[in-house]
mmCIF file of C-alpha atoms in Angstrom:
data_model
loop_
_atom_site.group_PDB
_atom_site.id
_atom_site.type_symbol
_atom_site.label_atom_id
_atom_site.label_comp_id
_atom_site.label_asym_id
_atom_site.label_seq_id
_atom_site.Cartn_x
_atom_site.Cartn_y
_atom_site.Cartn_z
ATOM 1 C CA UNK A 49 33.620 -20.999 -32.792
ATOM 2 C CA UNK A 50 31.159 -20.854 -29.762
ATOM 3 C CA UNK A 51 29.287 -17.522 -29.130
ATOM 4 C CA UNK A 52 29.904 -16.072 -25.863
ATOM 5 C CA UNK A 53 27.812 -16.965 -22.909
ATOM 6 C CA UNK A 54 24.846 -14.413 -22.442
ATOM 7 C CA UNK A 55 25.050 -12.965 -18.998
ATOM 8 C CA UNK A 56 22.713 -10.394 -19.546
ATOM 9 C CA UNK A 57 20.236 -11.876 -17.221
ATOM 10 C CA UNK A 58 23.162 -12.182 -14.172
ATOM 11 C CA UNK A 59 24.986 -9.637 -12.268
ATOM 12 C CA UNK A 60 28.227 -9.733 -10.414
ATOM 13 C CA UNK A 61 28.624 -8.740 -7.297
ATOM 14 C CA UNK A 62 29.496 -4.695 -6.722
ATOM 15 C CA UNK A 63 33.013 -4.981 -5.343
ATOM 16 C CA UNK A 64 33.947 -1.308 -5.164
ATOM 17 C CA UNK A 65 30.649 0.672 -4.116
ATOM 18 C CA UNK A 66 32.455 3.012 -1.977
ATOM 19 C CA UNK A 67 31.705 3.304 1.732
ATOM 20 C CA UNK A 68 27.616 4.638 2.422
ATOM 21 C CA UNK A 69 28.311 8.513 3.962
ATOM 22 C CA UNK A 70 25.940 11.214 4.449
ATOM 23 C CA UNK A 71 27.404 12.541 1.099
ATOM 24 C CA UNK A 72 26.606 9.248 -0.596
ATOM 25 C CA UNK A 73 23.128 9.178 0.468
ATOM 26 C CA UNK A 74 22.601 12.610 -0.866
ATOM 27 C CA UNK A 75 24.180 12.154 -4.519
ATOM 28 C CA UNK A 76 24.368 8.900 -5.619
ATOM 29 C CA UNK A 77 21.701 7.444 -7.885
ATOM 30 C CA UNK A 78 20.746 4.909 -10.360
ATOM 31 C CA UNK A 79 18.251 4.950 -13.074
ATOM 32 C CA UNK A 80 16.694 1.557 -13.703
ATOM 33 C CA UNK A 81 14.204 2.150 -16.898
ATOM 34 C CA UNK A 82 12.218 -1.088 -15.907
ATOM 35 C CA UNK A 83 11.337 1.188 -12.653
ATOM 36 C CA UNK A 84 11.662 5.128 -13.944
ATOM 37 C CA UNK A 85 9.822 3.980 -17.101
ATOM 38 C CA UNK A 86 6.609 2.892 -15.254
ATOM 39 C CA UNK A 87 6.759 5.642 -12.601
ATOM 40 C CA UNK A 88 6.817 8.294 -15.596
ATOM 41 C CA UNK A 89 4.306 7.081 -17.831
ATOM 42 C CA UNK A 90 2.024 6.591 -14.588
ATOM 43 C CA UNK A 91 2.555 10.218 -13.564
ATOM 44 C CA UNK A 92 1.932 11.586 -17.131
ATOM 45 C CA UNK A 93 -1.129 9.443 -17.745
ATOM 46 C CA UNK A 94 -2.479 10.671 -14.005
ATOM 47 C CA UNK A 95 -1.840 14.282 -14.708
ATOM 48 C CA UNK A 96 -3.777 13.715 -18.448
ATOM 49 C CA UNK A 97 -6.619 12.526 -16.733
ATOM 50 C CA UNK A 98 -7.252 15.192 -14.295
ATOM 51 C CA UNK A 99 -6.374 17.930 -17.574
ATOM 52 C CA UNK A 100 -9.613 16.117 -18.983
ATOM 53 C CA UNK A 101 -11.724 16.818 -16.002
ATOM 54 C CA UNK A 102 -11.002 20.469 -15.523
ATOM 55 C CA UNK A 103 -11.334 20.801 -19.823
ATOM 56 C CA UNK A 104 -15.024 19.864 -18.834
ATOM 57 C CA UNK A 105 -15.668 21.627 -16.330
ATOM 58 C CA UNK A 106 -15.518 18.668 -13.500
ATOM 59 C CA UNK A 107 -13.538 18.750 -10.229
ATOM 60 C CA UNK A 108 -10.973 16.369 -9.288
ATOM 61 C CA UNK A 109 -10.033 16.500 -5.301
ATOM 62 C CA UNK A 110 -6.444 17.637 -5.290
ATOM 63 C CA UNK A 111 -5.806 15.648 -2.491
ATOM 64 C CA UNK A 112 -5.934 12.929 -4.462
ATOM 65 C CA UNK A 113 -3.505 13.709 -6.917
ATOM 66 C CA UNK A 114 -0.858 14.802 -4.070
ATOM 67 C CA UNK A 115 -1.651 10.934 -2.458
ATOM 68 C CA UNK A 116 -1.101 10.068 -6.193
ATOM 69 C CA UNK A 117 2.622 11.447 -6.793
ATOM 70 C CA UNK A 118 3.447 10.636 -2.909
ATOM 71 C CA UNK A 119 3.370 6.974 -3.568
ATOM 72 C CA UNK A 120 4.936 7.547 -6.798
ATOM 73 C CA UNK A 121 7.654 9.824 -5.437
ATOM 74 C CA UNK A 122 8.588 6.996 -3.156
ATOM 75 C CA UNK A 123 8.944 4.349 -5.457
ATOM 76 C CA UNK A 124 11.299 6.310 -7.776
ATOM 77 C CA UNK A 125 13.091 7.218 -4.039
ATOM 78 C CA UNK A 126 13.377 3.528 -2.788
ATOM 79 C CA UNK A 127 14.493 2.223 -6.712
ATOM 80 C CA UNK A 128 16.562 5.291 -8.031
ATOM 81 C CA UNK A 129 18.277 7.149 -5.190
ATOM 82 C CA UNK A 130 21.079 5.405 -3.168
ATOM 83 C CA UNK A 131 18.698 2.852 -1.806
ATOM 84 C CA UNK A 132 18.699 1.592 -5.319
ATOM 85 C CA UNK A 133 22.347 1.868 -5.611
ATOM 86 C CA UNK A 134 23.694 0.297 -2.557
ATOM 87 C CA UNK A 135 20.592 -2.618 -2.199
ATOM 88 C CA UNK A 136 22.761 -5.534 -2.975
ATOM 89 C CA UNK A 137 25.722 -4.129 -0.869
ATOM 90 C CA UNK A 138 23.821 -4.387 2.610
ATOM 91 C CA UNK A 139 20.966 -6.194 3.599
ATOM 92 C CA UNK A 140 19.457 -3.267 5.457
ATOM 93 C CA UNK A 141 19.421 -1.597 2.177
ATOM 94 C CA UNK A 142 16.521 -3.606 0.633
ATOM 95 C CA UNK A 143 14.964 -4.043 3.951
ATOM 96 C CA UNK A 144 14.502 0.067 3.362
ATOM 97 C CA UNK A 145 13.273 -0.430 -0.071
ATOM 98 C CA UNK A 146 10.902 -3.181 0.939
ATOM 99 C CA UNK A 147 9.060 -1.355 3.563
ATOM 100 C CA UNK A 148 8.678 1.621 1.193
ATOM 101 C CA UNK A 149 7.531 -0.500 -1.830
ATOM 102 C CA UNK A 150 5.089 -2.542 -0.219
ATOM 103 C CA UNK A 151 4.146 -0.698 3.063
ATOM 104 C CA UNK A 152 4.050 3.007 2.565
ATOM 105 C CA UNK A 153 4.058 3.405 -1.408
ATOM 106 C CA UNK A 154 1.092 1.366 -2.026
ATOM 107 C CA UNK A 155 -1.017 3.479 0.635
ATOM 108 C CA UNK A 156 -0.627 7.181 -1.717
ATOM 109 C CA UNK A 157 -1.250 5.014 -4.517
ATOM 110 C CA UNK A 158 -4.074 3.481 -3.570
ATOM 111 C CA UNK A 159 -5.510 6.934 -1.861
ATOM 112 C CA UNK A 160 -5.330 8.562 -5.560
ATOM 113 C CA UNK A 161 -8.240 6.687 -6.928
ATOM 114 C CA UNK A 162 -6.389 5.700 -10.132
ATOM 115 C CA UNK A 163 -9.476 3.493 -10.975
ATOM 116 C CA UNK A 164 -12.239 5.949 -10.648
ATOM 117 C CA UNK A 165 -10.002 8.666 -12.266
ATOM 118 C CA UNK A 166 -9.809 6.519 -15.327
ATOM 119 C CA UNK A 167 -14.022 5.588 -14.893
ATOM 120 C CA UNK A 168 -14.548 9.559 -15.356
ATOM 121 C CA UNK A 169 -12.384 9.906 -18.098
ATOM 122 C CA UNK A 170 -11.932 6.647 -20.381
ATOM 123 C CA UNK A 171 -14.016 6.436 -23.420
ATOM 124 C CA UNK A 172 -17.576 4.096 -22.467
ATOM 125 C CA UNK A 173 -16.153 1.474 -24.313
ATOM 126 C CA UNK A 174 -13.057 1.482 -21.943
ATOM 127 C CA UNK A 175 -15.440 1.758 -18.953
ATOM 128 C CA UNK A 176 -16.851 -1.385 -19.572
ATOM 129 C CA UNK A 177 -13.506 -2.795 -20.211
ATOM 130 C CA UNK A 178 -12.201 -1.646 -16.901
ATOM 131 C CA UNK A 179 -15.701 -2.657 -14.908
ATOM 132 C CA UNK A 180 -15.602 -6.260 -16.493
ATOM 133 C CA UNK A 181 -11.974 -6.791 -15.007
ATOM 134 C CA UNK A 182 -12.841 -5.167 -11.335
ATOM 135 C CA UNK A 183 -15.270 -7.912 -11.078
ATOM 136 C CA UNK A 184 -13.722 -10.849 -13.176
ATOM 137 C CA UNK A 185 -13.808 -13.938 -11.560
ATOM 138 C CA UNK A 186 -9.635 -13.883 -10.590
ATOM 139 C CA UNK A 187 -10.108 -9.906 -9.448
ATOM 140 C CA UNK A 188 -13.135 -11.089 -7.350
ATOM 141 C CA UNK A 189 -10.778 -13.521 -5.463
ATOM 142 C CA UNK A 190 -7.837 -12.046 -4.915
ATOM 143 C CA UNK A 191 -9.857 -8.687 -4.580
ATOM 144 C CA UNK A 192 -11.198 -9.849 -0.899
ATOM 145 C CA UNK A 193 -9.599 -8.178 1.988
ATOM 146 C CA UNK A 194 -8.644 -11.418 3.383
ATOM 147 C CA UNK A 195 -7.191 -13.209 0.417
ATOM 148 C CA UNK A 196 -5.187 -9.692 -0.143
ATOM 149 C CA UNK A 197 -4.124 -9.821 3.120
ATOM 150 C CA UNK A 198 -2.530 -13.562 2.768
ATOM 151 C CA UNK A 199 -1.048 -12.717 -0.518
ATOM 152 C CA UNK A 200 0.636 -9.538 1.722
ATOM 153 C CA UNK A 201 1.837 -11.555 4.214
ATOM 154 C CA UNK A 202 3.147 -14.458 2.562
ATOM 155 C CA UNK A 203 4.777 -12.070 0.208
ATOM 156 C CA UNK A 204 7.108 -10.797 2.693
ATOM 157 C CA UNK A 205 7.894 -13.828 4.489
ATOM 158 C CA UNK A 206 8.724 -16.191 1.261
ATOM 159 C CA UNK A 207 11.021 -13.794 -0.030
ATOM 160 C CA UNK A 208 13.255 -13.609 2.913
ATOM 161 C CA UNK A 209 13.186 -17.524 4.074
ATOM 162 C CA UNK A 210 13.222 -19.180 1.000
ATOM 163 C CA UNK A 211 16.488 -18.729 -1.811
ATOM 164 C CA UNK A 212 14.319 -16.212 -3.703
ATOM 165 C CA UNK A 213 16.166 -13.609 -1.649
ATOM 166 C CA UNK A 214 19.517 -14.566 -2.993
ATOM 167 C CA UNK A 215 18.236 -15.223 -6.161
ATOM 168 C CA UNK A 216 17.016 -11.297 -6.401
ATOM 169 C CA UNK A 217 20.534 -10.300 -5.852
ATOM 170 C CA UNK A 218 22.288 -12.310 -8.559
ATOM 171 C CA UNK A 219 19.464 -11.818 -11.145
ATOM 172 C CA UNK A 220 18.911 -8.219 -12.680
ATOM 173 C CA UNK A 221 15.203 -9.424 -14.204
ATOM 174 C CA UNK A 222 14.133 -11.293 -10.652
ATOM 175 C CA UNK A 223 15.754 -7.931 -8.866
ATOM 176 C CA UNK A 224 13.478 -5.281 -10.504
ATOM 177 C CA UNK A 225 10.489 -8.349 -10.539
ATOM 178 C CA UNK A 226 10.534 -8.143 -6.819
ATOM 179 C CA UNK A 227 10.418 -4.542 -6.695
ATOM 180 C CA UNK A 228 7.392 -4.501 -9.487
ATOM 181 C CA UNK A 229 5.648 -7.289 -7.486
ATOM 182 C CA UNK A 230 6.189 -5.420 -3.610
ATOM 183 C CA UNK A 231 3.943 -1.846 -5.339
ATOM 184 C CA UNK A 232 1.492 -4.192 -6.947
ATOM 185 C CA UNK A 233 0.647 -6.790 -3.927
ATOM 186 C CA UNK A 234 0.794 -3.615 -1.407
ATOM 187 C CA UNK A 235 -1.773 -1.438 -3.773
ATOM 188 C CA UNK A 236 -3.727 -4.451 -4.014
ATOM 189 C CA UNK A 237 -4.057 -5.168 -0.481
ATOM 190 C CA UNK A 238 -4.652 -1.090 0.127
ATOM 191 C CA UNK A 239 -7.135 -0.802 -2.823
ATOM 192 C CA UNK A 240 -9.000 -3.664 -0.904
ATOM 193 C CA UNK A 241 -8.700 -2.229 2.495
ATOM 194 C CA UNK A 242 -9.669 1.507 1.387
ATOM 195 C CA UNK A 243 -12.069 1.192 -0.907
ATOM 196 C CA UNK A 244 -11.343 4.464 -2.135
ATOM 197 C CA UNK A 245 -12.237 2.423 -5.756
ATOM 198 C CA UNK A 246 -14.396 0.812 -7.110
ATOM 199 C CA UNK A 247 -14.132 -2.744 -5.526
ATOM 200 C CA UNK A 248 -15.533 -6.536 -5.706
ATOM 201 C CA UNK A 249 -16.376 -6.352 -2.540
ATOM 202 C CA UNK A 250 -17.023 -4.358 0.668
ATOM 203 C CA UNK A 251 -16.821 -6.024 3.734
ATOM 204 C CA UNK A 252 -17.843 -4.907 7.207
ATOM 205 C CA UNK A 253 -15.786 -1.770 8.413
ATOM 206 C CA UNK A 254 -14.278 -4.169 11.885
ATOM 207 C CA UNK A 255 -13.344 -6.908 10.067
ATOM 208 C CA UNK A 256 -11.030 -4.646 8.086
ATOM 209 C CA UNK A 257 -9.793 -2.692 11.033
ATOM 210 C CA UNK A 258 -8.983 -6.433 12.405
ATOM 211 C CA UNK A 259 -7.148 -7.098 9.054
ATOM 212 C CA UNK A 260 -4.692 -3.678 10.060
ATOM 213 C CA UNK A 261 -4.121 -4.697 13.792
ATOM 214 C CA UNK A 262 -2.791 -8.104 12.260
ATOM 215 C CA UNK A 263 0.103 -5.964 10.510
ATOM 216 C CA UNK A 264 2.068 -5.652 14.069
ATOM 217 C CA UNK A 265 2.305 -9.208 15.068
ATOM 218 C CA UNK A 266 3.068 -9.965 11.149
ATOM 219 C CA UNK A 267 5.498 -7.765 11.126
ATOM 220 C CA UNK A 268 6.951 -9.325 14.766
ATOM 221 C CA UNK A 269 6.923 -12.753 13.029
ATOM 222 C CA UNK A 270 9.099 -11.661 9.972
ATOM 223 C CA UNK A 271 11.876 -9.313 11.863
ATOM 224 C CA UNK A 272 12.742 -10.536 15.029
ATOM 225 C CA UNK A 273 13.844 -13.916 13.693
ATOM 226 C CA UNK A 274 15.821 -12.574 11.169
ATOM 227 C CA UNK A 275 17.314 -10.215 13.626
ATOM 228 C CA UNK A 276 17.910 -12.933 16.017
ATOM 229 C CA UNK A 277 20.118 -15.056 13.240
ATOM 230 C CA UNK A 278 22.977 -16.776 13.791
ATOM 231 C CA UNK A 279 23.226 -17.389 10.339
ATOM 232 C CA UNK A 280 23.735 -14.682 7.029
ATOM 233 C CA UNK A 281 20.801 -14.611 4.851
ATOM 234 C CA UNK A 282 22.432 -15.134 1.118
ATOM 235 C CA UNK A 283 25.465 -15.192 2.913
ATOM 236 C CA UNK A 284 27.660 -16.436 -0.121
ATOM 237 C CA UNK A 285 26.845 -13.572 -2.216
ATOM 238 C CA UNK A 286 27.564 -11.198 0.598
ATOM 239 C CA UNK A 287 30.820 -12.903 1.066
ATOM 240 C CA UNK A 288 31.918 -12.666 -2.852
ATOM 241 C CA UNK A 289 31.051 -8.549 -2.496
ATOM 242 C CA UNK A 290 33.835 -8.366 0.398
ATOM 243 C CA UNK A 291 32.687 -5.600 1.631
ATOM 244 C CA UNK A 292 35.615 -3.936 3.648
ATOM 245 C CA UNK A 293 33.874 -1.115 5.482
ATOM 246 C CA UNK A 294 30.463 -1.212 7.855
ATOM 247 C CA UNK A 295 29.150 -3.351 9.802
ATOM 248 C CA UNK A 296 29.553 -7.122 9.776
ATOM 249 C CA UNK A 297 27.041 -9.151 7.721
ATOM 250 C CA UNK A 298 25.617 -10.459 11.058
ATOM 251 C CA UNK A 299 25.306 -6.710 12.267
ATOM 252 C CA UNK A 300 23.838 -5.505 9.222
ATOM 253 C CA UNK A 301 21.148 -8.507 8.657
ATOM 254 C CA UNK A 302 20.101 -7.824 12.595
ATOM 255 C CA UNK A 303 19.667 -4.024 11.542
ATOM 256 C CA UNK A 304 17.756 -4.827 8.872
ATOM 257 C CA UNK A 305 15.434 -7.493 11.125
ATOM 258 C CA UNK A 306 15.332 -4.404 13.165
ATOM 259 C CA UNK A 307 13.904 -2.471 9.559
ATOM 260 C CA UNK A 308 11.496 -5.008 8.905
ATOM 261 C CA UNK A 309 9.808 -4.946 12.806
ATOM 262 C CA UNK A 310 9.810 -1.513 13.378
ATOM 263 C CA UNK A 311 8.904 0.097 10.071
ATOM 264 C CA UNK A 312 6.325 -2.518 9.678
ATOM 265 C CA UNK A 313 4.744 -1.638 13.468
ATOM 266 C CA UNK A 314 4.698 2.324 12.659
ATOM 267 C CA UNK A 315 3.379 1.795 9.377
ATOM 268 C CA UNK A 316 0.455 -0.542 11.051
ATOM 269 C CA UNK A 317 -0.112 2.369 13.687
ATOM 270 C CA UNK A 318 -0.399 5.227 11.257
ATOM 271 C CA UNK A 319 -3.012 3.058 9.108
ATOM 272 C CA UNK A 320 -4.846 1.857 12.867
ATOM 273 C CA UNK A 321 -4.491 5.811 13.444
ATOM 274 C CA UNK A 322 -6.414 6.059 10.383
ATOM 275 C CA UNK A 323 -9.069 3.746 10.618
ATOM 276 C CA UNK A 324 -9.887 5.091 13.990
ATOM 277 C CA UNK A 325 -10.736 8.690 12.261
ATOM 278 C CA UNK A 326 -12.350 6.743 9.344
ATOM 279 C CA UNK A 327 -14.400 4.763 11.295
ATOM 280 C CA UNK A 328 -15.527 8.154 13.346
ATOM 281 C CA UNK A 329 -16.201 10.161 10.189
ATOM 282 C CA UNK A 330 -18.538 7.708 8.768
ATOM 283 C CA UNK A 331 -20.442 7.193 12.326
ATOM 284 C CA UNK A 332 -20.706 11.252 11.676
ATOM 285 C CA UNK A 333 -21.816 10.747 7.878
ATOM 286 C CA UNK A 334 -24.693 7.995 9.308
ATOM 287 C CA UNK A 335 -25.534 10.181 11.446
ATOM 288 C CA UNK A 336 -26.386 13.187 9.369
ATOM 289 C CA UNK A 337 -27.883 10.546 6.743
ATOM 290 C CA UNK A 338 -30.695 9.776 9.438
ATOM 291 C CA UNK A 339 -31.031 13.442 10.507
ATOM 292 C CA UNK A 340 -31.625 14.350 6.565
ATOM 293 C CA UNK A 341 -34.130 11.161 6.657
ATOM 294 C CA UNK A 342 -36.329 12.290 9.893
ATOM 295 C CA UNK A 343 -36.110 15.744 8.359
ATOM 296 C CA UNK A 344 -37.758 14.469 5.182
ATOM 297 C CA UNK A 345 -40.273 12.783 7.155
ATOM 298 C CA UNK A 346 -41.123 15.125 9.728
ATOM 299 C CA UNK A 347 -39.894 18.380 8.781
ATOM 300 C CA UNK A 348 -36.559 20.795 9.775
ATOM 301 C CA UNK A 349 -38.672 22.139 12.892
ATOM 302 C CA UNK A 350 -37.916 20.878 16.432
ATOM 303 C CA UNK A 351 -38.301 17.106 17.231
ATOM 304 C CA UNK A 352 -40.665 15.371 19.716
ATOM 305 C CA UNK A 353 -38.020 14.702 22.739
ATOM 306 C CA UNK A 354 -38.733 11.183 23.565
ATOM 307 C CA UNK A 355 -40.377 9.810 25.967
ATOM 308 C CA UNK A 356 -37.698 9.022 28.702
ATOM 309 C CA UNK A 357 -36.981 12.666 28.524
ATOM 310 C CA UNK A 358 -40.682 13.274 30.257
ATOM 311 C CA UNK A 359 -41.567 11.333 32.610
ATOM 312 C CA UNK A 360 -44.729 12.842 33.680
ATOM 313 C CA UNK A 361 -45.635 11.639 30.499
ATOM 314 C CA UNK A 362 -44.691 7.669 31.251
ATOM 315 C CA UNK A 363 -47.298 8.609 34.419
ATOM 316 C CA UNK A 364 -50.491 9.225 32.198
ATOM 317 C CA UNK A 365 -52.602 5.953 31.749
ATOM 318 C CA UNK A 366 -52.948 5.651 27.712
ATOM 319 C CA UNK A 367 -56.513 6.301 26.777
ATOM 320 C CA UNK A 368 -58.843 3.783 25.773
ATOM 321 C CA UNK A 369 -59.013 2.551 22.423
ATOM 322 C CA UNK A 370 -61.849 3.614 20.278
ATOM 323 C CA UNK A 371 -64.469 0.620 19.254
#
């Protein structure tokens, strides 16, 4: 006698998630331990780390840790909550989740300094360990802005207009895979952006700020199409989940083309936002640098005004060289 067929690695379609209310959104969740596992053991590891500091004495910004559990927060939101439940019954479900994996996520993560958290507080031996891959030859690559950038971008646009999309529905493993791989491309991209860590490389502040502005018209590129479709993305899985209430599958696939634009604009204007007051702060930081330099040099007293601030000065022939 034949053994069964494994279909552990396939899902059916959900055929009688009730209809998405107010009340739904509030209390329905799933727990998916390839997602709540990681989220977890990240959090406890975190909160082990900055123990050690304070043990020895050492300060650890709290700001950090609250940028830290933010990002973390949201991935357990965007997996567990009814976002997780309900993202293979609407397409504007995992247009949600998407945005909050890879856009906003990523950005708390990236702002807790995991890296230089576990530099401070990993044995020497682990220091070198975690030095040596920061600068590895493949970390070096995909570590520059731009390549991180590409990897972003093509990210989000291969997964809607090729059959991966589909794929991710009927596949549990591919499903949570895309979920894993939307945190880690969007941390890597942020972790190369910030620099907040230690990093490969440190390119000049406006080529960065360029890499942000190109969000918006990325963003453009990927939603309005989709929104514009006369044609349902994974359209025969949507049809074998008959869903009987909401909108149509053309409706909901322009809402979520709608998701993908306009999250993806006001998540580039809160990071442009951000670079702006970046980019001030450290003109401020040069600035007191030099002051603390001439003050070395020439003392804390008053400085010589310069010379276009007296121009009587500019009138008084310069006296002759002594031979």
């Amino acid at each position: 006698m034949l053994p069964p067929p494994i279909t552990v690695l396939a899902w059916m379609p959900d055929m009688d998630q009730p209809p998405l209310t107010v009340s739904r959104m509030l209390t329905a969740w799933t727990f998916d331990p390839v997602m709540v596992i990681p989220v977890v053991v990240a959090a406890g590891l975190y909160l082990w780390g900055v123990r050690i500091l304070r043990r020895r004495g050492d300060a650890w910004p709290p700001s950090r840790t609250a940028y830290w559990f933010f990002g973390l927060v949201l991935v357990f939101v965007a997996t567990s909550s009814a976002l997780g439940v309900y993202d293979r019954t609407l397409f504007v479900v995992p247009a949600i989740q998407h945005m909050l994996l890879q856009m906003i996520a990523p950005v708390g993560l990236a702002m807790g300094a995991p890296i230089t958290l576990a530099m401070r507080t990993f044995p020497v031996e682990w220091r070198r360990v975690v030095l040596a891959v920061v600068h590895s030859g493949p970390v070096r690559f995909i570590g520059r802005p731009g390549v991180a950038f590409a990897l972003f971008a093509i990210t989000q646009f291969a997964f809607y207009y090729t059959p991966l999309y589909e794929a991710s529905l009927r596949n549990v493993w591919l499903h949570d895979f895309s979920h894993v791989h939307f945190v880690l491309v969007g941390f890597l991209f942020y972790w190369a952006l910030l620099g907040v860590d230690p990093v490969p490389h440190r390119p000049p502040f406006f080529f960065k700020f360029m890499l942000v502005l190109a969000l918006a018209p990325m963003h453009i590129l990927l939603g309005i199409p989709i929104m514009l479709m006369n044609d349902v993305l994974a359209e025969g899985f949507y049809l074998e989940v008959a869903r009987s209430w909401g909108p149509t599958l053309l409706d909901d696939q322009s809402v979520g083309g709608g998701v993908l634009w306009g999250f993806g604009d006001v998540a580039a204007a809160a990071l442009i936002s951000a670079f702006v007051v970046q980019w001030y702060r450290s003109d401020e930081r040069d600035a007191r640098r030099t002051d603390r330099a001439l003050d070395r040099q020439y003392g804390s007293g008053p400085t010589m005004p310069p010379w276009w601030l007296e121009p009587e000065q500019a009138d008084r022939p310069t006296p002759p060289r002594e031979a």
